[in-house]
N, CA, C and O atoms as a MOPAC input file, in Angstrom:
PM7 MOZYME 1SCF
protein

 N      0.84100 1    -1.17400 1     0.00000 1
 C      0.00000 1     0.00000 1     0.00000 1
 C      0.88700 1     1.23800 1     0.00000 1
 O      1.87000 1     1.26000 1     0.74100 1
 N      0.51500 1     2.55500 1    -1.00800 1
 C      1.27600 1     3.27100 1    -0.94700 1
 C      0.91300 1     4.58200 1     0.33100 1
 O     -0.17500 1     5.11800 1     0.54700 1
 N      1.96300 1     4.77400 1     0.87900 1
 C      1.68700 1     6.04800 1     1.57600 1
 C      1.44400 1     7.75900 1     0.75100 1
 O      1.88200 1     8.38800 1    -0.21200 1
 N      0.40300 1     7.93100 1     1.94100 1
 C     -0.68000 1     9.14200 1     1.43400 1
 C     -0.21200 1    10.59400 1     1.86900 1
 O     -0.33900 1    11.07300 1     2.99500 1
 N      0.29600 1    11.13800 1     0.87200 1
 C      1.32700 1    12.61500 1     1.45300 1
 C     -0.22200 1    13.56500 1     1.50100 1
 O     -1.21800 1    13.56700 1     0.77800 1
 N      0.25900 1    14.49200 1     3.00000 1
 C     -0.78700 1    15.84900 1     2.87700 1
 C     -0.58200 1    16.47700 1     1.87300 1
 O      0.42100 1    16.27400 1     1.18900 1
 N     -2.06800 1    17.94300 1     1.38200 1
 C     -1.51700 1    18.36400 1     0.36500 1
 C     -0.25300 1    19.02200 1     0.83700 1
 O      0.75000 1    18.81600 1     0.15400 1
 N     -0.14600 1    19.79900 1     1.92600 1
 C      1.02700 1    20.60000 1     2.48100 1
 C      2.82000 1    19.42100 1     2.52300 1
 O      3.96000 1    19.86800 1     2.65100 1
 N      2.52500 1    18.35300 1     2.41000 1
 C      3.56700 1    17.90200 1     2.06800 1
 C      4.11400 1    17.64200 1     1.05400 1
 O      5.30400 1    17.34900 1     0.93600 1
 N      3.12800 1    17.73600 1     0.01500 1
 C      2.92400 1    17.24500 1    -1.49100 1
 C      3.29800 1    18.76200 1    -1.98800 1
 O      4.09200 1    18.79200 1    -2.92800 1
 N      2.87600 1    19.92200 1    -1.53200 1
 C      3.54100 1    21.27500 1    -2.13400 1
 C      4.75100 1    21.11800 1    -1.92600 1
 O      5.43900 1    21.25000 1    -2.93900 1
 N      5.50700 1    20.78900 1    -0.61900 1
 C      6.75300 1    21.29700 1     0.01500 1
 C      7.47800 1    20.14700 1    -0.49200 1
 O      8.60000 1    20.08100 1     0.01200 1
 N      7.19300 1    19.11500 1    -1.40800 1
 C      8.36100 1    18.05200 1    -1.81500 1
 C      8.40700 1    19.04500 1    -3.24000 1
 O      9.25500 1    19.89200 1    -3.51900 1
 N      7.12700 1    18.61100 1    -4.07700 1
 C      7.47400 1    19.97300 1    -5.53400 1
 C      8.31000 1    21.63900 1    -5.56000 1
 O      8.60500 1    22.44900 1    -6.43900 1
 N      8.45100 1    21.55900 1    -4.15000 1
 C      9.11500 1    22.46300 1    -4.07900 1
 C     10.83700 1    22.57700 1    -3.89600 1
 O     11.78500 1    23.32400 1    -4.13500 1
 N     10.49900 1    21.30800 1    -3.31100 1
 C     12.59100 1    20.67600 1    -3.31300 1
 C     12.87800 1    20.55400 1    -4.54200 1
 O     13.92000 1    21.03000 1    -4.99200 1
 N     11.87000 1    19.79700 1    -5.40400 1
 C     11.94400 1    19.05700 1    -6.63700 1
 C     13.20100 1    19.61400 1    -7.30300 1
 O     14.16200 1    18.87200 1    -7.50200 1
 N     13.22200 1    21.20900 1    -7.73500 1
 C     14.51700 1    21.39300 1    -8.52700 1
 C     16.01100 1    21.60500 1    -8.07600 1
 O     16.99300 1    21.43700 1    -8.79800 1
 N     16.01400 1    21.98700 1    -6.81500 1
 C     16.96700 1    22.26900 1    -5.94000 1
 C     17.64500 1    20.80100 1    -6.33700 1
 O     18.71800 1    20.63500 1    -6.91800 1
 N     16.75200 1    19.81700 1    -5.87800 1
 C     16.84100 1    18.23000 1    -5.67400 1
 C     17.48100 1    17.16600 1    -6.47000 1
 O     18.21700 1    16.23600 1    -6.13800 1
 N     16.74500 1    17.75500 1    -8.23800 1
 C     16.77000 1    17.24300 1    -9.00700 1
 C     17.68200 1    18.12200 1   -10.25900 1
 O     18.34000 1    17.49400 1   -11.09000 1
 N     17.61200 1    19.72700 1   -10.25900 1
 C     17.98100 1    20.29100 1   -11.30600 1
 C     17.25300 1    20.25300 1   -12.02900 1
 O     17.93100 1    19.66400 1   -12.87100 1
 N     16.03700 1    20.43600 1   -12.64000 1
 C     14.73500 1    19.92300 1   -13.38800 1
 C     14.14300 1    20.80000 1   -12.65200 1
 O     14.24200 1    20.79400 1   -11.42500 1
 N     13.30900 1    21.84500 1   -13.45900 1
 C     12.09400 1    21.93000 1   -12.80500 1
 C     10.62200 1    20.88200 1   -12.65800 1
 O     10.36500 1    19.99300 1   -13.46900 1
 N      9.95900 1    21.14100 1   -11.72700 1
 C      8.65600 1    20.47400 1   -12.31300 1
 C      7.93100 1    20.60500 1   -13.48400 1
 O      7.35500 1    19.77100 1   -14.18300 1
 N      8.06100 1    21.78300 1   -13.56800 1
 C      7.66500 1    21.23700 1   -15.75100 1
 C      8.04500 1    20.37900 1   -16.74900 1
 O      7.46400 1    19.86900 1   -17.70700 1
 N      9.29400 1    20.33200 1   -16.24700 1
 C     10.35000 1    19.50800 1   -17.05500 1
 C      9.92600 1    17.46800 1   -17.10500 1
 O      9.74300 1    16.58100 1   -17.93900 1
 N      9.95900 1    17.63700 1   -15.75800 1
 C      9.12700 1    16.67100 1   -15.13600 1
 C      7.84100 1    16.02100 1   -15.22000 1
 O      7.53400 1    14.83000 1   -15.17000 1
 N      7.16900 1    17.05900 1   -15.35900 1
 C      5.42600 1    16.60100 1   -15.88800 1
 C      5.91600 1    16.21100 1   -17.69200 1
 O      5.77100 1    15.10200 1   -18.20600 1
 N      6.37500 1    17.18000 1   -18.24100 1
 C      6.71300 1    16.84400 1   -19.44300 1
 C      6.97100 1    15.34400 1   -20.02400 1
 O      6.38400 1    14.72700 1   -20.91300 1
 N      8.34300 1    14.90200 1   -18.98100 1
 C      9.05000 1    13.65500 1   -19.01400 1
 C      8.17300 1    12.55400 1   -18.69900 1
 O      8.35300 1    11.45400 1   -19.22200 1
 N      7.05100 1    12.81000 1   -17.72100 1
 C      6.27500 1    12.07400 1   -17.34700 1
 C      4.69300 1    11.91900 1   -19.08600 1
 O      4.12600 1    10.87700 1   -19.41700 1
 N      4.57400 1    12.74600 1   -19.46600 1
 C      4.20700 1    12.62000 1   -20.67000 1
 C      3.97200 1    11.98500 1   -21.97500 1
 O      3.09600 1    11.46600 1   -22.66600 1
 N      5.55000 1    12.38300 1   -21.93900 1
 C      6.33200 1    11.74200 1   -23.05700 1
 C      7.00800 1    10.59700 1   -22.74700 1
 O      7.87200 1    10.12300 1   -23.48500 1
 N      6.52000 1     9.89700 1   -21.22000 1
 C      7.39100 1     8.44200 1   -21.26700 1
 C      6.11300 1     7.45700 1   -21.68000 1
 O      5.05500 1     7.68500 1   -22.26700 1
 N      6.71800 1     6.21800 1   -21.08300 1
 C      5.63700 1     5.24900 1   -21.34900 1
 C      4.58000 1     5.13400 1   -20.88100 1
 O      4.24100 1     5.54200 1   -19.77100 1
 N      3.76800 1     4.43200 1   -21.84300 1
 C      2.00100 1     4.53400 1   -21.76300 1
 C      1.82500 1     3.75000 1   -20.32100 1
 O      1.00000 1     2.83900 1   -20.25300 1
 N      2.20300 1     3.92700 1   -19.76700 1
 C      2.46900 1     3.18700 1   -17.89100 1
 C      0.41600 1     3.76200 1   -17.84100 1
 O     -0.10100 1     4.77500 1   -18.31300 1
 N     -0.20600 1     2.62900 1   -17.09700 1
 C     -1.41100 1     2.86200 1   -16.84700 1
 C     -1.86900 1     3.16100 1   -14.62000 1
 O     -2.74800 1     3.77300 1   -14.01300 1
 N     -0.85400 1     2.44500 1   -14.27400 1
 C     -0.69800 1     2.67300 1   -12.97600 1
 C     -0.06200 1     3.61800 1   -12.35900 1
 O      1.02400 1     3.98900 1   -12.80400 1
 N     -0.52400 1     4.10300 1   -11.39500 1
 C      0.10000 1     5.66700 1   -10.97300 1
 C      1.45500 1     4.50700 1   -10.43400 1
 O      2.39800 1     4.54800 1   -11.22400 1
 N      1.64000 1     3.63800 1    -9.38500 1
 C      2.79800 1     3.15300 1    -8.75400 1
 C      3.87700 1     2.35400 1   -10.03200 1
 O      4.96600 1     1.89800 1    -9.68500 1
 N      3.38800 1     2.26600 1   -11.54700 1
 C      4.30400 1     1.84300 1   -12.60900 1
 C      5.05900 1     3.39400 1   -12.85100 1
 O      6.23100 1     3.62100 1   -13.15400 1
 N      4.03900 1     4.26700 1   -12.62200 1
 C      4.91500 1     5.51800 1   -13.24500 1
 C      5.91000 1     6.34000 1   -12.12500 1
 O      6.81800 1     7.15500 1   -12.29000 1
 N      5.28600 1     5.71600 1   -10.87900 1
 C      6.74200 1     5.69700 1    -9.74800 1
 C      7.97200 1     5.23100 1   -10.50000 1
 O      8.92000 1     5.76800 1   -11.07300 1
 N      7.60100 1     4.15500 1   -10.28300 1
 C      8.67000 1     3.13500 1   -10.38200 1
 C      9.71900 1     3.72000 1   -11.81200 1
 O     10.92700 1     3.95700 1   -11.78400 1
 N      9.00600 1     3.80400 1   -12.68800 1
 C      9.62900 1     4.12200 1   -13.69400 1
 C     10.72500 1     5.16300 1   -13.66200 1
 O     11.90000 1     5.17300 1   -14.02700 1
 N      9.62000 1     6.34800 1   -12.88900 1
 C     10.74800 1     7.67200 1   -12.86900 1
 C     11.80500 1     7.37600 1   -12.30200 1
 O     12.84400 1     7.95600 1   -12.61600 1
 N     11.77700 1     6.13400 1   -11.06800 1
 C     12.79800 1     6.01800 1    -9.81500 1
 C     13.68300 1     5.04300 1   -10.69000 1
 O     14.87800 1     4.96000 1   -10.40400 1
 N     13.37200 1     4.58800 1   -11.33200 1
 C     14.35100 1     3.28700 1   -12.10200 1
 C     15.05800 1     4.62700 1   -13.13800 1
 O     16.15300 1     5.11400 1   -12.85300 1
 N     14.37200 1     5.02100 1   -14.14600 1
 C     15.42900 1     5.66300 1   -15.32300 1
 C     16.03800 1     6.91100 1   -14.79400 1
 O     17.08700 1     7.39800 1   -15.21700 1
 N     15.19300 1     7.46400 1   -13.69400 1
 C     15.69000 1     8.73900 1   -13.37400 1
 C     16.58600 1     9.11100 1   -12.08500 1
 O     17.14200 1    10.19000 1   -11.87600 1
 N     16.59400 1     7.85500 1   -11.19700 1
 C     17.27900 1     7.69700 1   -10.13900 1
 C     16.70300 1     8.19800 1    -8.97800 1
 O     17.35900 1     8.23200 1    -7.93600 1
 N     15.15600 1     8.72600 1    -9.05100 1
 C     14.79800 1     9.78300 1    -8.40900 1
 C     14.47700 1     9.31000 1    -6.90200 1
 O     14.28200 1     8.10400 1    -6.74700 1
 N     14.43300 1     9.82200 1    -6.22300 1
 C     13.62800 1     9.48000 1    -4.59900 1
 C     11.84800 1     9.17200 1    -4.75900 1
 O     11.18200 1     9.56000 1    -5.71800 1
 N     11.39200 1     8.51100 1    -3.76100 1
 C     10.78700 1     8.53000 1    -4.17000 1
 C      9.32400 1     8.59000 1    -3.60600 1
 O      8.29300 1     7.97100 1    -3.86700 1
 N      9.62100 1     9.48700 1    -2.81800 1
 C      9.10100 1    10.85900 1    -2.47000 1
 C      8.71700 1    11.79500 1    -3.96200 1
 O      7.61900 1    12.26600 1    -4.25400 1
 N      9.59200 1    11.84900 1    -4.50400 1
 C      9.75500 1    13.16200 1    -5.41800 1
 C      9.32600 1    12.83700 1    -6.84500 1
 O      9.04400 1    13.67100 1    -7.70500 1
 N      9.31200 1    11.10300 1    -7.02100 1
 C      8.75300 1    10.55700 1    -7.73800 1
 C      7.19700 1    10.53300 1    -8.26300 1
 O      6.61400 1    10.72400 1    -9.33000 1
 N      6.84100 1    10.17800 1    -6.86500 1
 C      5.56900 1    10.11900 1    -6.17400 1
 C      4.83500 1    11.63600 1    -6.51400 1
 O      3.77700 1    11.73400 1    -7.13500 1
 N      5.56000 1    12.70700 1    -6.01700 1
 C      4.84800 1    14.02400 1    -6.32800 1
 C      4.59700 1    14.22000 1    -7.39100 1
 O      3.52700 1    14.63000 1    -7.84300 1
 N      5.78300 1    13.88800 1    -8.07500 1
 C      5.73700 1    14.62800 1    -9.59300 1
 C      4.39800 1    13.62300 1   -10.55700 1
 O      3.73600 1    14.12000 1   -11.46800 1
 N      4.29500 1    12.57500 1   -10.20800 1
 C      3.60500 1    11.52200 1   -10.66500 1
 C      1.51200 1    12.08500 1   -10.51500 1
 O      0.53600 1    12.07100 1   -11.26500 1
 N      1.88500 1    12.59000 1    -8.75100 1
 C      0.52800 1    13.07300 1    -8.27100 1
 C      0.24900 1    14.36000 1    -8.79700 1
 O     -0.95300 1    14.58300 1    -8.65200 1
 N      0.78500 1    15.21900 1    -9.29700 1
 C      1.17300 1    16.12900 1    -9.80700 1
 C      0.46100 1    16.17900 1   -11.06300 1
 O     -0.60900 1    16.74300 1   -11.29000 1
 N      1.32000 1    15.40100 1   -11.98600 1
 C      0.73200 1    14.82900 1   -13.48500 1
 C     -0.50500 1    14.58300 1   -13.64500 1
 O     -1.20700 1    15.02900 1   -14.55200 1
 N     -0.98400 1    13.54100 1   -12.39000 1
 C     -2.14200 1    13.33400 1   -12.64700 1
 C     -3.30900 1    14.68500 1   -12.12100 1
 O     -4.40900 1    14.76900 1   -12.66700 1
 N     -3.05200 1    15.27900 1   -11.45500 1
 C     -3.75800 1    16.19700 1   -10.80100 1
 C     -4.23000 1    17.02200 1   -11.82600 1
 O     -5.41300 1    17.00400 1   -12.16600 1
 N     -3.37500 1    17.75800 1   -12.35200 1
 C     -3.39600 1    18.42800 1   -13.96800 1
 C     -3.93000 1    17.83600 1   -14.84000 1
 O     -4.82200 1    18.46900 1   -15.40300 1
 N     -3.72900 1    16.78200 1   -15.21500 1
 C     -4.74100 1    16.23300 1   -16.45400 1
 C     -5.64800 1    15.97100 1   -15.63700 1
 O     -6.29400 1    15.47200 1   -16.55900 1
 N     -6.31800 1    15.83400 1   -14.76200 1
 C     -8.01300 1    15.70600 1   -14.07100 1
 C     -8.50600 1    16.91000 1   -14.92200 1
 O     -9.19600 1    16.99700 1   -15.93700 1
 N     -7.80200 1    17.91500 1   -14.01000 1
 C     -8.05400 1    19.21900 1   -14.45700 1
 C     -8.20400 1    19.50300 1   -15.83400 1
 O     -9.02500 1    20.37500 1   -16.11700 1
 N     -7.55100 1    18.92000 1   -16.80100 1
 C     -7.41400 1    19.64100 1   -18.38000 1
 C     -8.53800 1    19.21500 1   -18.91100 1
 O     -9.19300 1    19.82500 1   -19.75600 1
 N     -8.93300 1    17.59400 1   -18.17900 1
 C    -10.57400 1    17.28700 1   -19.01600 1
 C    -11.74000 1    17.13300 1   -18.04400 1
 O    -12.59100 1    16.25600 1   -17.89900 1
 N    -11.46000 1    18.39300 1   -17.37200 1
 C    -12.94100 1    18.96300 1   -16.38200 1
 C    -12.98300 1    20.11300 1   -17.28900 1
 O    -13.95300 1    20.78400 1   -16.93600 1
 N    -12.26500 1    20.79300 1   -18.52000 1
 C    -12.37800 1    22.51100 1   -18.89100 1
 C    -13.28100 1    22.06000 1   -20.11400 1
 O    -13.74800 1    22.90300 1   -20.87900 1

């Protein structure tokens, strides 16, 4: 089972994100995009943490992140 970040923790990791990573989070949602057709939010963990080396914490955000935004793009 995956653990459930507050939103206040979920801002304050996207906010390490570039310090962290060198990447902004755009860069990131992008990468997350343009990778593979991954259908599970915990495949597209995994993925970032496997090719990208990432934590995964920061994985996790950027992942919740992605998805948060596209909710959003097909509620407009």
């Amino acid at each position: 089972m995956s653990q459930v970040f507050s939103e206040e923790t979920h801002r304050n990791l996207l906010a390490h994100i570039p310090h962290c990573t060198g990447r902004e989070v755009s860069d990131w949602l992008r990468t997350v995009e343009e990778g593979p057709a991954l259908v599970r939010f915990e495949e597209k963990v995994g993925w970032l943490r496997q090719e990208y080396d990432l934590a995964y914490g920061h994985a996790k955000a950027i992942v919740h992140e992605y998805d948060l935004r596209r909710a959003a793009r097909k509620l407009r």
